[in-house]
Amino acid sequence: MPPSPPATLRLKLDASALASNWRVLDRLSGTAKAGAAVKADCYGLGVDACVPVLRDAGARDFFVAHWSEVPAVARHVPPQSIAVLHGPLSDEDAAFARALGARPVINSLHQASVWLRAGGGLCDLMVDTGMNRLGIRPEEAGDGLIAELDIDVLMSHLSSADEDDPANRGQLDAFKAVLPVVRHRRASLANSAGLTLGGEYHFDLTRPGIALYGGVPRPELAEQIRPVVKIEAALIQRRRVPRGERIGYNGTFLAPADMMVGIISLGYADGLMRAWGREGAHLVRDGRKLPVLGRVSMDMVAVDLSQARGAVEGDFVSVPFDLPHAAALTGLSQYELLTTLGGRYAR
Ligand SMILES: *Cc1c(COP(=O)(O)O)cnc(C)c1O
């Protein structure tokens, strides 16, 4: 097969911004050390591109959700530094963890028994302090099975750290009450947003994710967190659209005048969700806004070229992917914007 021609979609990752974000979050963690949530392929940005950068910046604890995510991360960091948040569901999961040396996060008494039956070893323990997602209940912390575990990180997860919600204080208090009950080496509560809530929330280890990748879940982080991703897509056709004609699926845009329209090689399969068809959504060329016209298709989107009359087919336009701004523009969460980018980008 001949080499593929250049892609019409580019994702540029700013490695120095990623490293800087980790260092900022590590510094904001005070006496605690920052780890790194690298689940979902580093929130869509690519394990191979991101994990070595985070490792070289100083991260020593990496969190994934699935067992299937471990091998890719273990190509770059010692398996002992990888914690698997979903924990061992089966004997196969436990055997895999032991063979590799990755740390399962035990989330239930059942998972504790699966792990111990497999022979046990160093693990983490998740305590649910009010989110009702994964984790043992605080009243289960004194169970004999938990006492048998060899626990490195005792952790809990905040449901509402991105808001000023009394639930944060409630979860902190519930977590602190569990600490003396469960033997452990390190304690960890805060995600990106949580580590801005103050020193009480830091313990020994923080677990930032979204802010590493340029997300700003709380205004306290806005000044210091740098954008990490740039997205560009090619103009693949210019077309003249006469006044009164419609553009795209369901003809939701009606040309009010004769217009020059650009068709861009980027659609919802690439993370440009239909929410980008909202009023005010635009792509950018040379600092000029190109409003999105009509519905976003799977592989394409139409833009108004009246501010970019010189644009020719093959030119690249950029997606304004500053995450807090893009989230405000589209109504999507910063997490969804990142994790849905898809696999067609030249990276
Ligand atoms: C995803 C996740 C994190 C990271 O959260 P962010 O909000 O992305 O910083 C931390 N801890 C757990 C348990 C997670 O699931």
XYZ file of C-alpha atoms and ligand atoms in Angstrom:
362
model
C 0.000 0.000 0.000
C 1.410 3.457 -0.859
C 1.695 5.942 2.036
C -1.533 7.793 2.811
C -1.778 11.366 1.543
C -1.830 14.115 4.198
C -4.917 14.096 6.431
C -7.496 16.871 6.124
C -7.850 16.963 9.920
C -5.072 17.802 12.360
C -4.870 17.633 16.115
C -1.872 19.459 17.533
C -0.931 18.686 21.079
C 1.131 21.262 22.954
C 3.364 19.006 25.053
C 4.928 21.884 26.954
C 1.456 23.131 27.969
C 0.555 19.617 29.125
C 3.735 19.382 31.218
C 3.182 22.880 32.562
C -0.408 22.024 33.551
C 0.782 18.976 35.483
C 3.400 21.057 37.301
C 0.816 23.756 38.124
C -1.585 21.152 39.510
C 1.232 19.483 41.460
C 2.173 22.848 42.965
C -1.483 23.650 43.760
C -1.650 20.279 45.548
C 0.615 21.669 48.282
C 2.335 18.934 50.241
C 0.406 16.284 48.302
C 1.756 14.948 45.038
C -0.327 15.146 41.868
C -1.010 11.959 39.918
C -2.672 11.937 36.501
C -5.983 10.536 35.278
C -5.099 9.020 31.890
C -8.300 7.038 31.329
C -10.142 7.094 28.016
C -6.868 7.433 26.088
C -5.877 10.527 28.075
C -9.348 12.035 27.619
C -9.097 11.439 23.878
C -5.697 13.064 23.365
C -3.701 9.835 23.102
C -1.776 7.821 25.675
C 1.371 7.662 23.538
C 1.430 11.433 23.125
C 0.540 12.342 26.718
C 1.768 9.743 29.202
C 5.512 10.174 28.469
C 5.097 13.948 28.870
C 3.297 13.542 32.208
C 5.896 11.019 33.370
C 8.784 13.299 32.411
C 7.080 16.234 34.154
C 7.112 14.161 37.348
C 3.822 12.237 37.580
C 4.180 8.860 39.291
C 0.565 7.684 39.692
C -1.657 7.034 36.676
C -5.355 6.235 36.732
C -7.285 4.342 34.054
C -10.832 2.977 34.188
C -10.613 -0.335 32.289
C -8.168 -3.242 32.352
C -7.986 -2.925 28.563
C -6.350 0.478 29.044
C -3.410 -0.864 31.055
C -1.107 -2.257 28.316
C -0.912 1.025 26.384
C -0.056 3.003 29.528
C 2.385 0.318 30.727
C 4.474 0.875 27.598
C 5.526 4.181 29.169
C 5.428 3.797 32.952
C 5.964 0.976 35.469
C 2.781 -1.122 35.800
C 2.912 -0.673 39.592
C 2.173 3.027 39.044
C -1.102 2.294 37.197
C -4.347 2.062 39.182
C -7.457 0.611 37.513
C -10.536 2.422 38.771
C -13.148 -0.154 37.790
C -11.402 -2.819 39.871
C -11.427 -6.583 39.404
C -14.829 -7.906 38.362
C -13.639 -11.448 37.689
C -10.841 -13.909 38.422
C -9.449 -13.100 34.951
C -9.179 -9.412 35.878
C -7.412 -10.273 39.133
C -5.017 -12.688 37.420
C -4.223 -10.037 34.806
C -3.515 -7.448 37.500
C -1.217 -9.814 39.364
C 0.610 -10.946 36.227
C 1.245 -7.345 35.197
C 1.625 -5.721 38.606
C -1.005 -3.006 38.051
C -3.006 -1.922 41.125
C -6.704 -2.706 41.162
C -8.934 -0.185 42.883
C -11.183 -2.322 45.085
C -14.724 -0.933 44.958
C -16.824 -3.461 46.877
C -16.598 -6.324 49.345
C -17.148 -8.624 46.370
C -14.110 -7.146 44.596
C -12.113 -7.497 47.817
C -12.926 -11.203 47.895
C -12.087 -11.637 44.180
C -8.737 -9.967 44.786
C -7.914 -11.917 47.935
C -8.991 -15.221 46.325
C -6.534 -14.532 43.482
C -3.754 -14.113 46.043
C -4.113 -10.372 46.710
C -1.214 -7.976 46.754
C -0.891 -4.215 46.719
C -4.185 -2.523 45.782
C -6.113 0.703 46.245
C -9.506 1.061 47.919
C -12.333 3.367 46.844
C -14.766 4.496 49.519
C -17.966 6.084 48.307
C -18.612 9.136 50.461
C -21.833 10.285 48.843
C -21.693 9.988 45.080
C -23.203 6.498 44.933
C -21.104 5.447 42.035
C -18.257 3.001 42.773
C -16.757 2.234 46.169
C -17.518 0.513 49.451
C -19.871 2.316 51.799
C -18.176 3.950 54.827
C -19.939 1.520 57.152
C -18.268 -1.372 55.300
C -14.780 -0.023 56.047
C -14.494 -2.110 59.238
C -15.290 -5.377 57.422
C -12.818 -8.229 57.930
C -12.233 -8.524 54.169
C -11.064 -4.901 54.024
C -8.685 -5.553 56.923
C -7.013 -8.286 54.865
C -6.206 -5.941 51.959
C -2.749 -4.465 51.430
C -3.831 -0.928 50.570
C -1.636 1.690 48.979
C -4.083 4.504 48.117
C -7.300 4.888 50.099
C -9.430 7.152 47.952
C -12.807 8.729 47.466
C -14.186 10.906 44.676
C -15.979 14.255 44.909
C -19.272 14.551 43.038
C -19.530 18.338 42.917
C -16.055 19.813 43.310
C -16.703 22.082 40.321
C -19.464 23.817 42.311
C -19.572 25.528 45.696
C -21.792 22.831 47.112
C -22.023 21.786 50.772
C -21.675 18.210 49.481
C -17.914 18.836 49.209
C -17.536 19.448 52.940
C -19.810 16.480 53.665
C -17.680 14.169 51.540
C -14.480 15.513 53.123
C -15.819 14.809 56.605
C -17.003 11.329 55.627
C -13.595 10.560 54.084
C -11.713 11.788 57.156
C -13.873 9.533 59.344
C -12.853 6.466 57.323
C -9.096 7.135 57.380
C -8.419 5.785 60.908
C -10.558 2.698 60.230
C -8.666 1.418 57.160
C -4.963 0.693 57.133
C -3.404 2.430 54.115
C -0.235 4.143 52.925
C -1.605 7.171 51.078
C -4.946 8.986 51.040
C -6.444 10.727 48.000
C -9.666 12.693 47.499
C -9.318 15.520 45.010
C -9.748 15.609 41.227
C -8.816 18.739 39.220
C -11.588 20.861 40.685
C -11.212 19.390 44.172
C -7.599 20.390 44.574
C -8.606 24.070 44.429
C -10.939 23.665 47.425
C -8.101 24.071 49.912
C -5.340 22.202 51.685
C -7.756 20.050 53.663
C -8.733 18.302 50.445
C -5.179 17.417 49.388
C -4.119 14.511 51.665
C -1.154 12.653 50.070
C -2.110 12.407 46.420
C -4.387 14.335 44.062
C -5.878 12.908 40.870
C -6.271 15.661 38.273
C -7.553 14.760 34.810
C -9.436 17.400 32.852
C -7.193 20.313 33.886
C -4.084 18.490 32.640
C -5.602 18.575 29.183
C -6.568 22.245 29.282
C -9.967 22.009 30.963
C -10.921 24.675 33.483
C -13.496 23.128 35.841
C -13.250 26.030 38.313
C -12.386 29.689 37.759
C -9.506 29.402 40.254
C -7.622 27.437 37.589
C -8.298 29.779 34.665
C -5.150 31.874 34.997
C -2.695 29.026 35.234
C -4.029 26.211 33.066
C -2.928 26.415 29.443
C -4.832 25.048 26.439
C -3.264 21.823 25.177
C -5.154 21.030 21.976
C -5.399 22.766 18.630
C -7.739 21.412 15.976
C -7.567 22.285 12.308
C -9.545 21.001 9.346
C -9.283 21.554 5.617
C -11.626 23.512 3.411
C -12.550 20.837 0.878
C -14.971 22.849 -1.247
C -16.015 26.438 -1.864
C -19.471 26.896 -3.264
C -21.699 29.758 -4.217
C -25.136 29.406 -2.609
C -27.860 31.568 -4.183
C -30.259 33.525 -1.987
C -33.209 31.426 -0.867
C -31.488 28.029 -1.051
C -30.963 25.827 1.975
C -27.823 24.231 3.397
C -27.268 20.806 4.942
C -29.514 18.117 6.425
C -33.100 19.179 6.930
C -32.321 22.517 5.329
C -32.172 24.313 8.641
C -30.194 27.239 7.195
C -31.801 29.420 4.527
C -29.401 31.696 2.642
C -30.663 35.279 3.156
C -28.511 36.482 0.244
C -26.105 35.049 -2.311
C -23.257 33.644 -0.203
C -19.838 32.054 -0.495
C -19.877 28.911 1.608
C -17.024 26.627 2.655
C -17.382 22.903 3.255
C -14.956 21.792 5.968
C -13.648 18.272 6.480
C -14.835 17.877 10.058
C -18.054 16.516 11.486
C -19.641 14.945 14.498
C -17.628 11.741 13.986
C -14.650 13.964 14.786
C -16.234 15.463 17.877
C -17.790 18.490 16.215
C -21.193 17.651 17.634
C -24.419 19.063 16.295
C -24.315 21.458 19.235
C -21.731 23.370 17.171
C -24.606 24.312 14.861
C -25.990 26.634 17.538
C -26.274 30.382 17.148
C -22.823 31.915 17.632
C -20.812 28.776 16.829
C -18.023 29.371 14.367
C -14.679 28.169 13.042
C -11.765 30.548 12.621
C -9.364 31.528 9.830
C -6.699 34.175 10.346
C -8.504 35.408 13.434
C -11.775 35.893 11.518
C -14.936 34.089 12.599
C -16.588 31.786 10.074
C -20.126 31.098 11.348
C -21.336 27.499 11.130
C -24.296 27.193 8.760
C -27.013 24.577 9.265
C -26.576 21.111 10.706
C -23.211 19.523 11.317
C -22.934 16.295 9.263
C -20.940 13.213 10.242
C -17.910 14.199 8.162
C -18.519 17.800 7.144
C -19.741 21.167 8.226
C -20.606 24.272 6.209
C -19.301 27.710 7.143
C -19.895 31.237 5.905
C -16.804 32.417 4.013
C -17.826 36.059 3.762
C -15.056 36.957 6.255
C -12.530 34.760 4.414
C -13.022 35.547 0.751
C -9.449 34.558 -0.065
C -9.780 31.053 1.360
C -9.081 28.350 -1.197
C -9.695 24.624 -1.207
C -6.949 22.902 0.777
C -6.592 25.781 3.259
C -6.976 24.875 6.915
C -9.348 26.532 9.342
C -9.231 26.091 13.102
C -11.815 25.095 15.658
C -11.892 27.503 18.634
C -11.195 24.734 21.112
C -10.432 26.718 24.231
C -12.358 24.301 26.448
C -14.310 26.588 28.818
C -15.213 28.812 25.877
C -16.142 25.895 23.609
C -18.272 24.442 26.401
C -20.129 27.737 26.838
C -20.620 27.982 23.082
C -21.977 24.467 22.593
C -23.565 23.530 25.905
C -21.353 20.402 25.916
C -19.178 19.646 28.918
C -15.425 20.158 28.642
C -15.085 16.422 29.278
C -17.387 15.539 26.374
C -15.624 17.968 24.041
C -12.300 16.193 24.631
C -13.314 12.563 24.824
C -15.374 12.514 21.622
C -12.667 13.737 19.226
C -12.394 10.419 17.404
C -9.647 8.737 15.459
C -9.359 10.547 12.118
C -6.924 13.286 13.104
C -3.301 13.422 12.023
C -1.684 13.860 15.407
C -11.833 10.751 36.153
C -11.453 10.700 37.583
C -10.569 11.651 38.105
C -10.138 12.884 37.342
O -11.179 13.827 37.399
P -11.111 15.261 36.671
O -12.408 15.888 37.001
O -10.976 14.973 35.214
O -9.938 15.978 37.215
C -10.140 11.468 39.418
N -10.588 10.427 40.148
C -11.459 9.518 39.686
C -11.926 8.418 40.554
C -11.938 9.628 38.389
O -12.838 8.758 37.939
